[in-house]
Amino acid sequence: MTSNLKDRLASLGHTLPELGAPAANYLHYREGKGLLVIAGQIGTPGRGALDAQAGRAEAEVAALKLLAVLDAAIGGDLGRVRQVLRLGIFVAAAPGFTEHSAVADGASNLVVAVLGERGRHARAAVGVASLPAGAAVEVEALVELVS
């Protein structure tokens, strides 16, 4: 596996989105004691609650943004990533929607495809009434870094 995140994504047919400024008074990531906490990254603004298939695609969009933050934090060097420990996936869901895990697979599958075994993680897939900017999905992460 290549040690460059952008190259690895390109081999999978993806490109990293541009990393804009945080939307409010927070940081995109915070590193401490070998851990990297990545703030929640949303999919496409204004998408709202979707069916599972469209939600899965939005989870992938949010995961690409999360990987852009990871790339900034590690300077593009995948050798700095020991393990993705956890993903938190929040899904804007209408009452009665029960396919949160199917939506979350969009993010999980991309992270594992990019990072291989180091991308396998624990996760939470949680349904919520709404998300920032009307997004359908938000993804956050906890990553262990190589010391």
Tab-separated table of C-alpha atoms in Angstrom:
chain	number	residue	atom	x	y	z
A	1	MET	CA	0.000	0.000	0.000
A	2	THR	CA	1.254	3.441	-0.864
A	3	SER	CA	2.091	5.622	2.122
A	4	ASN	CA	0.462	8.720	0.589
A	5	LEU	CA	-3.229	9.267	1.341
A	6	LYS	CA	-3.960	11.183	-1.870
A	7	ASP	CA	-2.345	8.474	-4.014
A	8	ARG	CA	-4.264	5.743	-2.214
A	9	LEU	CA	-7.561	7.588	-2.777
A	10	ALA	CA	-6.694	8.198	-6.436
A	11	SER	CA	-6.137	4.466	-6.912
A	12	LEU	CA	-9.724	3.996	-5.667
A	13	GLY	CA	-11.109	6.674	-7.989
A	14	HIS	CA	-11.471	9.435	-5.387
A	15	THR	CA	-9.921	12.824	-4.791
A	16	LEU	CA	-9.683	14.694	-1.524
A	17	PRO	CA	-11.956	17.707	-1.252
A	18	GLU	CA	-10.428	21.058	-0.339
A	19	LEU	CA	-10.341	21.577	3.400
A	20	GLY	CA	-12.183	24.789	4.251
A	21	ALA	CA	-12.206	26.607	7.555
A	22	PRO	CA	-14.269	25.170	10.424
A	23	ALA	CA	-17.875	26.395	10.373
A	24	ALA	CA	-17.777	27.699	13.969
A	25	ASN	CA	-15.527	28.034	17.026
A	26	TYR	CA	-13.738	24.664	16.886
A	27	LEU	CA	-10.758	22.983	15.243
A	28	HIS	CA	-10.915	20.365	12.484
A	29	TYR	CA	-8.714	18.114	14.605
A	30	ARG	CA	-6.853	17.955	17.874
A	31	GLU	CA	-3.843	15.742	18.582
A	32	GLY	CA	-2.637	14.656	21.993
A	33	LYS	CA	-0.827	11.686	23.577
A	34	GLY	CA	-0.769	9.665	20.367
A	35	LEU	CA	-4.449	10.223	19.598
A	36	LEU	CA	-6.028	12.313	16.881
A	37	VAL	CA	-9.617	13.458	17.338
A	38	ILE	CA	-11.245	14.560	14.082
A	39	ALA	CA	-14.275	16.835	14.367
A	40	GLY	CA	-17.497	15.846	12.660
A	41	GLN	CA	-17.480	16.361	8.906
A	42	ILE	CA	-20.800	16.637	7.099
A	43	GLY	CA	-21.837	15.352	3.711
A	44	THR	CA	-23.537	17.674	1.222
A	45	PRO	CA	-25.320	20.620	2.884
A	46	GLY	CA	-29.092	20.661	2.443
A	47	ARG	CA	-29.570	16.953	1.735
A	48	GLY	CA	-31.671	16.228	4.855
A	49	ALA	CA	-33.027	12.755	5.613
A	50	LEU	CA	-32.548	10.264	2.762
A	51	ASP	CA	-33.191	6.607	2.048
A	52	ALA	CA	-30.444	4.146	2.955
A	53	GLN	CA	-28.825	4.038	-0.502
A	54	ALA	CA	-28.606	7.821	-0.909
A	55	GLY	CA	-27.560	8.116	2.737
A	56	ARG	CA	-24.708	5.655	2.157
A	57	ALA	CA	-23.424	7.864	-0.671
A	58	GLU	CA	-23.614	10.913	1.620
A	59	ALA	CA	-21.700	9.006	4.313
A	60	GLU	CA	-18.945	8.464	1.745
A	61	VAL	CA	-18.894	12.202	0.965
A	62	ALA	CA	-18.551	12.974	4.687
A	63	ALA	CA	-15.808	10.328	5.019
A	64	LEU	CA	-13.882	11.925	2.140
A	65	LYS	CA	-13.990	15.220	4.034
A	66	LEU	CA	-12.847	13.398	7.169
A	67	LEU	CA	-9.942	11.907	5.217
A	68	ALA	CA	-9.038	15.412	4.007
A	69	VAL	CA	-8.734	16.443	7.666
A	70	LEU	CA	-6.688	13.323	8.408
A	71	ASP	CA	-4.404	14.158	5.487
A	72	ALA	CA	-3.833	17.664	6.865
A	73	ALA	CA	-3.154	16.314	10.348
A	74	ILE	CA	-0.595	13.710	9.220
A	75	GLY	CA	0.952	15.724	6.419
A	76	GLY	CA	-0.219	13.100	3.903
A	77	ASP	CA	1.976	10.385	5.468
A	78	LEU	CA	-0.131	7.273	6.092
A	79	GLY	CA	2.823	5.837	8.004
A	80	ARG	CA	1.715	8.070	10.892
A	81	VAL	CA	-1.596	6.186	11.240
A	82	ARG	CA	-1.447	3.202	13.566
A	83	GLN	CA	-5.193	2.510	13.693
A	84	VAL	CA	-8.569	4.160	13.257
A	85	LEU	CA	-10.087	3.354	16.631
A	86	ARG	CA	-13.621	4.652	16.188
A	87	LEU	CA	-15.968	6.336	13.755
A	88	GLY	CA	-19.078	8.099	14.948
A	89	ILE	CA	-21.687	8.396	12.210
A	90	PHE	CA	-24.734	10.581	12.722
A	91	VAL	CA	-27.630	10.101	10.322
A	92	ALA	CA	-30.484	12.593	9.842
A	93	ALA	CA	-33.404	10.217	10.045
A	94	ALA	CA	-37.169	10.431	9.936
A	95	PRO	CA	-39.114	8.670	12.687
A	96	GLY	CA	-39.225	4.934	12.020
A	97	PHE	CA	-36.010	4.846	9.965
A	98	THR	CA	-33.916	1.847	11.079
A	99	GLU	CA	-31.168	1.530	8.462
A	100	HIS	CA	-28.543	3.668	10.220
A	101	SER	CA	-25.924	0.916	9.939
A	102	ALA	CA	-26.482	0.592	6.193
A	103	VAL	CA	-25.927	4.343	5.816
A	104	ALA	CA	-22.840	4.244	8.057
A	105	ASP	CA	-21.322	1.544	5.841
A	106	GLY	CA	-20.632	4.239	3.233
A	107	ALA	CA	-18.115	5.845	5.590
A	108	SER	CA	-16.787	2.611	7.080
A	109	ASN	CA	-16.234	0.962	3.705
A	110	LEU	CA	-14.278	3.935	2.346
A	111	VAL	CA	-12.045	4.243	5.420
A	112	VAL	CA	-11.219	0.523	5.307
A	113	ALA	CA	-10.648	0.624	1.527
A	114	VAL	CA	-8.177	3.494	1.938
A	115	LEU	CA	-6.367	2.340	5.084
A	116	GLY	CA	-6.732	-1.435	4.918
A	117	GLU	CA	-6.476	-3.206	8.271
A	118	ARG	CA	-5.478	0.081	9.931
A	119	GLY	CA	-8.859	1.458	8.914
A	120	ARG	CA	-10.932	-1.237	10.666
A	121	HIS	CA	-12.698	0.461	13.541
A	122	ALA	CA	-15.379	0.360	16.182
A	123	ARG	CA	-18.288	2.654	15.403
A	124	ALA	CA	-21.562	4.149	16.461
A	125	ALA	CA	-24.340	4.820	13.948
A	126	VAL	CA	-26.883	7.174	15.505
A	127	GLY	CA	-30.093	8.620	14.105
A	128	VAL	CA	-30.751	12.294	14.811
A	129	ALA	CA	-33.541	14.744	13.974
A	130	SER	CA	-31.244	17.122	12.079
A	131	LEU	CA	-27.599	17.936	11.379
A	132	PRO	CA	-25.671	21.154	10.709
A	133	ALA	CA	-26.402	22.867	7.384
A	134	GLY	CA	-29.206	20.395	6.691
A	135	ALA	CA	-26.729	17.589	5.964
A	136	ALA	CA	-27.884	13.966	5.871
A	137	VAL	CA	-24.737	12.520	7.496
A	138	GLU	CA	-21.912	13.647	9.798
A	139	VAL	CA	-18.810	11.537	10.508
A	140	GLU	CA	-16.231	11.968	13.301
A	141	ALA	CA	-13.176	9.852	14.161
A	142	LEU	CA	-10.664	8.877	16.796
A	143	VAL	CA	-7.327	7.781	15.324
A	144	GLU	CA	-4.264	6.338	17.039
A	145	LEU	CA	-1.027	7.745	15.643
A	146	VAL	CA	2.442	6.212	15.541
A	147	SER	CA	4.563	7.840	18.242
